[in-house]
Coordinates of C-alpha atoms in Angstrom, one line a residue:
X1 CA -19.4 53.6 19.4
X2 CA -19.0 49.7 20.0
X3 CA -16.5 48.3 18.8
X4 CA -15.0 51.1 16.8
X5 CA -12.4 53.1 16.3
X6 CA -12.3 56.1 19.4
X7 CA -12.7 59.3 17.4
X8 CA -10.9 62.7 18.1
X9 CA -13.0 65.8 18.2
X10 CA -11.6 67.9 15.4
X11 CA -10.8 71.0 17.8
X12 CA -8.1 68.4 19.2
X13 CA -7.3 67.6 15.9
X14 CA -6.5 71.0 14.7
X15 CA -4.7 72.4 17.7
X16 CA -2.4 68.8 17.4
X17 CA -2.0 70.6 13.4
X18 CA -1.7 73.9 14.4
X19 CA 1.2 73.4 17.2
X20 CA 3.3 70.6 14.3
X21 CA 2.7 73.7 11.9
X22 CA 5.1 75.8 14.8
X23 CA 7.0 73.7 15.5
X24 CA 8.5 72.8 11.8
X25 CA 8.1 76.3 11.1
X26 CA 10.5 77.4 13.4
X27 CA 12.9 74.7 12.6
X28 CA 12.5 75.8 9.2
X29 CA 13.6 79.0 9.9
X30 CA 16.3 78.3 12.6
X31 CA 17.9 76.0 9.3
X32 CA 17.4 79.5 6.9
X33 CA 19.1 81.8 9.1
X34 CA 21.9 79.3 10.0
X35 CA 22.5 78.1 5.9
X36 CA 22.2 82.2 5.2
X37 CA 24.9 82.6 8.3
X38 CA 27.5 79.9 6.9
X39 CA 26.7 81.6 3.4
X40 CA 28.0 84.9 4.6
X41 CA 31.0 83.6 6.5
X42 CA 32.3 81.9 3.5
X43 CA 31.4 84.7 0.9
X44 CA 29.2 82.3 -1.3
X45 CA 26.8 84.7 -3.4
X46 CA 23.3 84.7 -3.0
X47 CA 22.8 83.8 0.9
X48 CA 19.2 84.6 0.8
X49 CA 18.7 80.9 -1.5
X50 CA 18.8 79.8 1.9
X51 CA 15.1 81.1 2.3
X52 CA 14.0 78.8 -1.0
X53 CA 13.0 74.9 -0.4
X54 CA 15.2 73.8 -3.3
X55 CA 17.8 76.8 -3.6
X56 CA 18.6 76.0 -0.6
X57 CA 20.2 73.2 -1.4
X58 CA 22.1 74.7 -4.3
X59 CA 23.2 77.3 -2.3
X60 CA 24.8 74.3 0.2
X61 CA 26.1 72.5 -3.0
X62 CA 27.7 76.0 -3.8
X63 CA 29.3 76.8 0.2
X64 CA 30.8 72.9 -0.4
X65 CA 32.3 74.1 -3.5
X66 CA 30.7 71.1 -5.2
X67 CA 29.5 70.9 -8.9
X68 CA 25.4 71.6 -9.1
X69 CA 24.5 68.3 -10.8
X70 CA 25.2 66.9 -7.4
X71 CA 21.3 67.8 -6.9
X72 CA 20.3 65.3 -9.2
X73 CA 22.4 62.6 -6.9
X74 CA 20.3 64.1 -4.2
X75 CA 17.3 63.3 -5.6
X76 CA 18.0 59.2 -5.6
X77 CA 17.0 57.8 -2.5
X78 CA 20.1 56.3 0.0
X79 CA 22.8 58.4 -2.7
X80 CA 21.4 61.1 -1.0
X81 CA 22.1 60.3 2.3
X82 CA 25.7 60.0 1.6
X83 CA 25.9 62.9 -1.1
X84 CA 24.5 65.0 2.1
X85 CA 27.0 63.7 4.2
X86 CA 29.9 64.7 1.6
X87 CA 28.4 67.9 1.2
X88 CA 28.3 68.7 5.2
X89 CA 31.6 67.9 5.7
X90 CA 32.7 70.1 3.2
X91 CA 30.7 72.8 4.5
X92 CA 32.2 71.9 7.6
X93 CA 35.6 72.7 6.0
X94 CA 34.8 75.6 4.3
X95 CA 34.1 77.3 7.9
X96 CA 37.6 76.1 8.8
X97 CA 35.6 73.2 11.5
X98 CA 36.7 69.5 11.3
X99 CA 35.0 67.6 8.4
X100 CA 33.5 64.5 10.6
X101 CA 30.9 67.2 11.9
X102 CA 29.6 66.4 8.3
X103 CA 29.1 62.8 9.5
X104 CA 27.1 63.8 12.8
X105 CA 24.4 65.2 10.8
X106 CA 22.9 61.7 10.3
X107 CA 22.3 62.0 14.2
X108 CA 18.7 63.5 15.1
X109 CA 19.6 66.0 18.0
X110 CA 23.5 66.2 16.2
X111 CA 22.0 67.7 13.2
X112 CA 19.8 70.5 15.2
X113 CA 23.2 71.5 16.7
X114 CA 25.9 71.6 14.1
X115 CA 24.0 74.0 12.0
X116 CA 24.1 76.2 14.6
X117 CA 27.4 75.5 15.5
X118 CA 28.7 76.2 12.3
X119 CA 26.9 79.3 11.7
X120 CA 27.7 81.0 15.1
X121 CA 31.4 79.8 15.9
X122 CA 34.6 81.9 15.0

């Protein structure tokens, strides 16, 4: 093929899909179990919300002890960047952790960790 573009064999292709398909899945489910964790450690009803693409975000409005038309805020693009940032400091505060851990979670690695952190601390 001269002058082309070089052309992946699909085989490559779908193994490339299969292992992105792991690898959010299990960041997907790392995220559940640690939002369903916090739930439980601050007695918020309905921990299994967590499990639910949008309920789960409800359920992180409801652990910040937030009002739920903050989804809507969520929904605008660069509001929701600092409505999530409001709301994981609060969540931060509601498992009795310092509130600037809400601010970390703009960091890429940070916001892997303080999930977990929160979820799995005393």
């Amino acid at each position: 093929m001269e002058g082309g573009y070089q052309q992946l064999e699909p085989g490559v292709t779908a193994a490339f899909m299969i292992v992105y398909f792991i690898i959010i899945a299990v960041f997907y489910i790392y995220m559940a179990i640690c939002l369903q964790t916090i739930a439980k450690k601050t007695n918020t009803d309905n921990g299994w919300f967590a499990w639910i693409p949008i309920l789960n975000v409800i359920l992180m409005l409801m652990i910040a002890k937030k009002p739920l038309w903050w989804f809507i805020l969520i929904l605008i693009p660069i509001v929701n960047i600092v409505i999530s940032i409001i709301v994981w400091m609060a969540i931060a505060e509601a498992r009795g952790k310092p509130n600037w851990l809400g601010i970390l979670m703009i960091i890429p690695i940070a916001n892997i960790i303080i999930p977990g952190y929160l979820a799995f601390s005393e």
